Amino acid sequence: MGKRHLIIVFLLLYVAFSMRLVGAQEPVQAYPLRIVVSTTSDWTRLTLFNVSFIRLNYSVVSGVNASQLRCSIFFNAISISKGKQDASNVTIVIDALAQVEDRNLSLLIEKGDLGETVLKIYGVEDGELRLGEVLTNSGSVQGDPRNPRRFNLTGVFRGFKAVETSIPGRKIVEPVLLAFYYPWYGNPQGGSGVWSHWEGVGYREIGSSTHYPLFGPYDSQDENLIRVHIRLAKAFGVDGFVCSWWGIDSFEDIALRKIVRVANEENFNVTIYYESVRDISKEQIVNELSYVLRRYSGAPSFLKINGSPIIFIYSVSAYDRDPSFWGSVMEEVWFETGINATFIADTFDTSYLRVFDGLHTYNPIWVEDFNSTYVGEAKSVRLFGKIWVATVSPGYDDRKIRVPGSYVDRRDGAYYEETWRGALASDPDMILICTWNEWHEGSEIKPSREYGFRYLGLTGGFAEFFKETEIEASPNPLISLEGTTVDSNILLNIINSGSGDAAAVSVIVSHEEIAVKQVSNLIRLPINESSTCFFIPLLESEQDVSISLPFGSNEAKVIVLTYFSLNGDAFTIRKEIFSAASHGDQSFKMIFIVFLILGFISILLLFLRKRFPAK
């Protein structure tokens, strides 16, 4: 990282630090409100600008039996949806504390083409309600299916009385930095023995991957690969992985068994990201969550808060699963296991805080203003006494796997810094990185050919600030390359005599012919007809690896070996090695040349004797 870039990062950290201190220590002024929303449209959404709910409770007082009814309450928005063309009335009552800014207070009401949406805002003073405003959006706007109507709220709050309240700080004393981790990659030459999630694999490009991993098309069930992932994560301040999990005995579950085992040895945290976007029954969800808790939560590495194992659940609202559904699931899981787990939901809908222990969002690319969104959501979550988890991301690009796909430019690290600033400003209990290795969607921070260790470097800087600690640099590896020959085979011996680990070791061998059979237990890829690359995920200090190369050619083999320290420093070795056959040929040629020279000298001497006979 250049000096100029470091200065920018530290300035951003200073700004975030200042905001964090103010938000954590000062009380806030808030308005007690009662808000009544009635709609006869099949959907409506009300969005507040510069007004945010920091505490709320709501109830449906009319239309509770409307078809496919869904009510969602966010820190600055209210959403109601019903079955298509359902014109029945739904009314919800919200009791809230609202924090307002001194400028541009407004409300946007959107709805379907049916019916109308009416909002009534009451101030609450000494237990008495005082009507402040009635706002209505009826009819439709030609050419715009959202039928938007905007209202100015500046005058509404002037007649209301604010009260002083305080926002609780972190629920978790020691901040935690986690990364979403995908253990679903397989390679027939690796631990799983099958292709999984890698498609169109070549040395220069992988068809299903936005960027190219420095580790090559690796296998998630390779324990060496898991170990180096964990050590790299720790080297840059990451405390644990939230592992995508798709069911009992799935590919990801088999990988998780190995991840937990290695994490136990490496003093690293692991939990699951329960993938709920599947058409599965409530019974299956209960069985799967119970299985995870029984099988894994007792491991030293399984992520816990005060002894309670933590599980993150993706997209909790999928398949119309409302808070009561998940509340019932959690009750049954506790009954099945007797384990008091902590469940954190992927949603900003605060109505789920009735049953969940905290909120997060998986992918934050939908967020327009990270500071205001995260700070607002954090206040709402904290006033429920729950855990607030902010998500950061380096960017996004899924255009290789989806059409047309979505793209968020990394902007040379600026987008990542922007998400970190917003996260830090909200003083979260935990920060989630989206992602460590989601190669399909181009959101990885793991080293790639395109970006090297750049995003791990940025992560380390922010991690030091977030956790108020200094990360020690890892010692450097020192690799040497030796070649011995046996018949026509070359045995490469790669030795790390340094005090640090070598990561993402790649060995490129030039040749004219190489046996088609597997020549080692390493993943390898042909580069072209005359060279092959071998991938070694981890070479620990004082460890060596041998590669046997049965070449049929008698030419010299050029070896180019590249490796990295856990700090991201790159090293390259280039060496020429001759096969045994090649050495034999060279010796024969030398002997032949010597005989030719001796023969020539003999003929020359004979000629001279005849030409100039002795007297």
Coordinates of C-alpha atoms in Angstrom, one line a residue, residues 242-454:
V242 CA -19.3 -18.0 8.8
C243 CA -19.6 -21.0 6.5
S244 CA -22.3 -21.4 4.0
W245 CA -24.2 -24.6 4.9
W246 CA -26.7 -26.5 2.8
G247 CA -27.9 -29.5 4.7
I248 CA -26.9 -32.7 6.5
D249 CA -24.2 -34.6 4.7
S250 CA -24.1 -32.0 1.9
F251 CA -20.7 -31.2 0.2
E252 CA -20.5 -28.1 2.5
D253 CA -21.3 -30.2 5.6
I254 CA -18.5 -32.7 4.8
A255 CA -16.1 -29.7 4.4
L256 CA -17.4 -28.2 7.6
R257 CA -16.3 -31.2 9.6
K258 CA -12.7 -30.6 8.4
I259 CA -12.9 -26.9 8.9
V260 CA -14.0 -27.3 12.5
R261 CA -11.2 -29.8 13.1
V262 CA -8.5 -27.5 11.7
A263 CA -10.0 -24.4 13.4
N264 CA -9.8 -26.2 16.8
E265 CA -6.1 -26.6 16.2
E266 CA -5.6 -23.0 14.9
N267 CA -7.6 -21.3 17.7
F268 CA -10.0 -19.8 15.2
N269 CA -13.8 -19.3 15.2
V270 CA -16.3 -21.1 13.0
T271 CA -20.1 -21.1 12.6
I272 CA -22.6 -21.7 9.8
Y273 CA -24.6 -19.5 7.5
Y274 CA -27.8 -21.4 7.4
E275 CA -28.9 -21.2 3.8
S276 CA -32.7 -20.9 4.1
V277 CA -33.6 -20.1 0.5
R278 CA -34.7 -23.7 -0.1
D279 CA -38.2 -25.1 -0.5
I280 CA -38.0 -27.2 2.7
S281 CA -40.4 -27.8 5.6
K282 CA -40.3 -26.4 9.0
E283 CA -39.6 -29.9 10.3
Q284 CA -36.5 -30.1 8.1
I285 CA -35.3 -26.7 9.3
V286 CA -35.6 -27.8 12.9
N287 CA -33.8 -31.1 12.2
E288 CA -30.9 -29.4 10.4
L289 CA -30.4 -26.6 13.0
S290 CA -30.6 -29.2 15.8
Y291 CA -28.0 -31.4 14.0
V292 CA -25.6 -28.5 13.6
L293 CA -25.9 -27.6 17.3
R294 CA -25.5 -31.2 18.5
R295 CA -22.7 -32.0 16.2
Y296 CA -20.6 -28.9 16.1
S297 CA -21.5 -26.3 18.8
G298 CA -19.5 -28.2 21.5
A299 CA -16.3 -27.7 19.6
P300 CA -13.8 -25.2 21.0
S301 CA -13.8 -23.3 17.7
F302 CA -17.5 -22.9 17.3
L303 CA -18.4 -19.2 17.7
K304 CA -20.0 -18.4 21.0
I305 CA -21.1 -15.4 23.1
N306 CA -21.1 -16.0 26.8
G307 CA -21.2 -19.7 26.1
S308 CA -24.1 -19.5 23.7
P309 CA -23.3 -20.8 20.2
I310 CA -24.1 -18.3 17.4
I311 CA -25.8 -19.2 14.1
F312 CA -26.5 -16.8 11.3
I313 CA -29.6 -17.4 9.1
Y314 CA -29.7 -16.1 5.5
S315 CA -32.8 -14.4 4.1
V316 CA -35.2 -15.1 6.9
S317 CA -38.2 -13.7 5.0
A318 CA -37.8 -16.2 2.1
Y319 CA -40.9 -18.4 1.4
D320 CA -43.0 -16.0 3.5
R321 CA -41.4 -17.1 6.8
D322 CA -42.5 -14.5 9.3
P323 CA -41.2 -13.9 12.9
S324 CA -43.8 -16.3 14.3
F325 CA -42.5 -19.1 12.0
W326 CA -38.9 -18.6 13.2
G327 CA -40.0 -18.2 16.8
S328 CA -41.6 -21.6 16.6
V329 CA -38.5 -23.1 14.9
M330 CA -36.3 -21.8 17.7
E331 CA -38.5 -23.2 20.4
E332 CA -38.5 -26.6 18.8
V333 CA -34.7 -26.5 18.3
W334 CA -34.2 -25.7 22.0
F335 CA -36.7 -28.5 22.9
E336 CA -34.7 -31.0 20.7
T337 CA -31.2 -30.0 21.9
G338 CA -31.5 -28.2 25.2
I339 CA -28.9 -25.7 23.8
N340 CA -29.6 -22.0 24.2
A341 CA -28.3 -20.8 20.9
T342 CA -28.0 -17.2 19.6
F343 CA -29.6 -16.7 16.2
I344 CA -28.8 -13.6 14.0
A345 CA -31.1 -12.9 11.1
D346 CA -30.4 -11.6 7.6
T347 CA -32.8 -8.7 7.5
F348 CA -33.2 -5.1 8.5
D349 CA -36.9 -5.7 9.4
T350 CA -36.9 -4.9 13.1
S351 CA -40.1 -6.9 13.6
Y352 CA -37.9 -10.0 13.5
L353 CA -36.2 -8.8 16.7
R354 CA -39.2 -10.2 18.5
V355 CA -37.6 -13.7 18.1
F356 CA -34.0 -13.2 16.8
D357 CA -31.1 -12.1 18.9
G358 CA -29.6 -9.7 16.3
L359 CA -29.7 -8.5 12.8
H360 CA -27.3 -8.3 9.8
T361 CA -27.5 -8.0 6.1
Y362 CA -25.6 -10.4 3.8
N363 CA -24.8 -8.3 0.8
P364 CA -24.9 -4.5 1.4
I365 CA -24.8 -3.4 -2.3
W366 CA -28.4 -2.2 -1.9
V367 CA -27.4 0.3 0.7
E368 CA -27.0 3.9 -0.7
D369 CA -25.7 5.7 2.4
F370 CA -23.8 3.3 4.7
N371 CA -23.3 5.8 7.5
S372 CA -27.0 6.8 7.9
T373 CA -28.3 3.3 7.2
Y374 CA -26.0 1.5 9.5
V375 CA -26.2 4.1 12.3
G376 CA -30.0 4.1 12.1
E377 CA -30.3 0.3 12.1
A378 CA -27.8 0.0 15.0
K379 CA -29.9 2.3 17.2
S380 CA -33.1 0.3 16.5
V381 CA -31.4 -3.0 17.2
R382 CA -29.6 -1.7 20.4
L383 CA -32.9 -0.4 21.9
F384 CA -34.2 -3.9 21.6
G385 CA -31.2 -5.0 23.6
K386 CA -30.0 -7.1 20.7
I387 CA -26.8 -7.7 18.7
W388 CA -26.0 -5.4 15.8
V389 CA -23.8 -6.8 13.0
A390 CA -22.6 -4.5 10.2
T391 CA -21.5 -5.9 6.8
V392 CA -18.6 -4.6 4.6
S393 CA -17.8 -5.6 1.0
P394 CA -15.1 -4.9 -1.5
G395 CA -17.5 -4.8 -4.5
Y396 CA -19.7 -7.2 -6.6
D397 CA -19.7 -8.7 -10.1
D398 CA -21.9 -11.7 -10.9
R399 CA -22.1 -11.1 -14.6
K400 CA -20.2 -14.4 -15.4
I401 CA -23.0 -16.5 -13.8
R402 CA -26.1 -14.3 -14.3
V403 CA -27.6 -12.4 -17.1
P404 CA -27.6 -9.4 -17.1
G405 CA -26.2 -9.7 -13.6
S406 CA -25.2 -6.9 -11.2
Y407 CA -22.0 -5.0 -10.9
V408 CA -20.6 -2.7 -8.2
D409 CA -17.2 -1.3 -9.1
R410 CA -14.5 -1.8 -6.5
R411 CA -13.1 1.6 -7.4
D412 CA -9.6 0.6 -6.4
G413 CA -10.6 -0.1 -2.8
A414 CA -12.7 3.0 -2.4
Y415 CA -16.0 1.1 -2.2
Y416 CA -14.6 -1.2 0.5
E417 CA -13.4 1.8 2.5
E418 CA -16.8 3.3 2.2
T419 CA -18.5 0.3 3.6
W420 CA -16.0 0.1 6.4
R421 CA -16.6 3.8 7.3
G422 CA -20.3 3.2 7.6
A423 CA -19.8 0.0 9.7
L424 CA -17.4 1.7 12.1
A425 CA -19.6 4.7 12.5
S426 CA -22.4 2.4 13.8
D427 CA -20.1 0.9 16.5
P428 CA -21.1 -2.7 15.8
D429 CA -20.8 -5.7 18.0
M430 CA -19.5 -7.6 15.0
I431 CA -18.4 -6.8 11.4
L432 CA -19.1 -9.3 8.6
I433 CA -17.0 -9.3 5.5
C434 CA -18.9 -10.2 2.3
T435 CA -17.0 -12.3 1.4
W436 CA -13.8 -14.3 1.9
N437 CA -14.2 -16.4 -1.2
E438 CA -17.5 -16.0 -3.2
W439 CA -15.7 -16.2 -6.5
H440 CA -18.9 -16.5 -8.6
E441 CA -20.0 -13.0 -7.4
G442 CA -16.6 -11.3 -7.4
S443 CA -17.0 -10.2 -3.8
E444 CA -13.9 -12.0 -2.4
I445 CA -11.1 -10.5 -0.4
K446 CA -9.0 -13.6 -0.6
P447 CA -5.9 -13.1 -2.8
S448 CA -6.4 -13.3 -6.6
R449 CA -4.3 -12.7 -9.6
E450 CA -6.1 -9.5 -10.4
Y451 CA -5.8 -7.9 -6.9
G452 CA -3.1 -9.9 -5.1
F453 CA -3.2 -9.2 -1.3
R454 CA -4.6 -5.7 -1.7

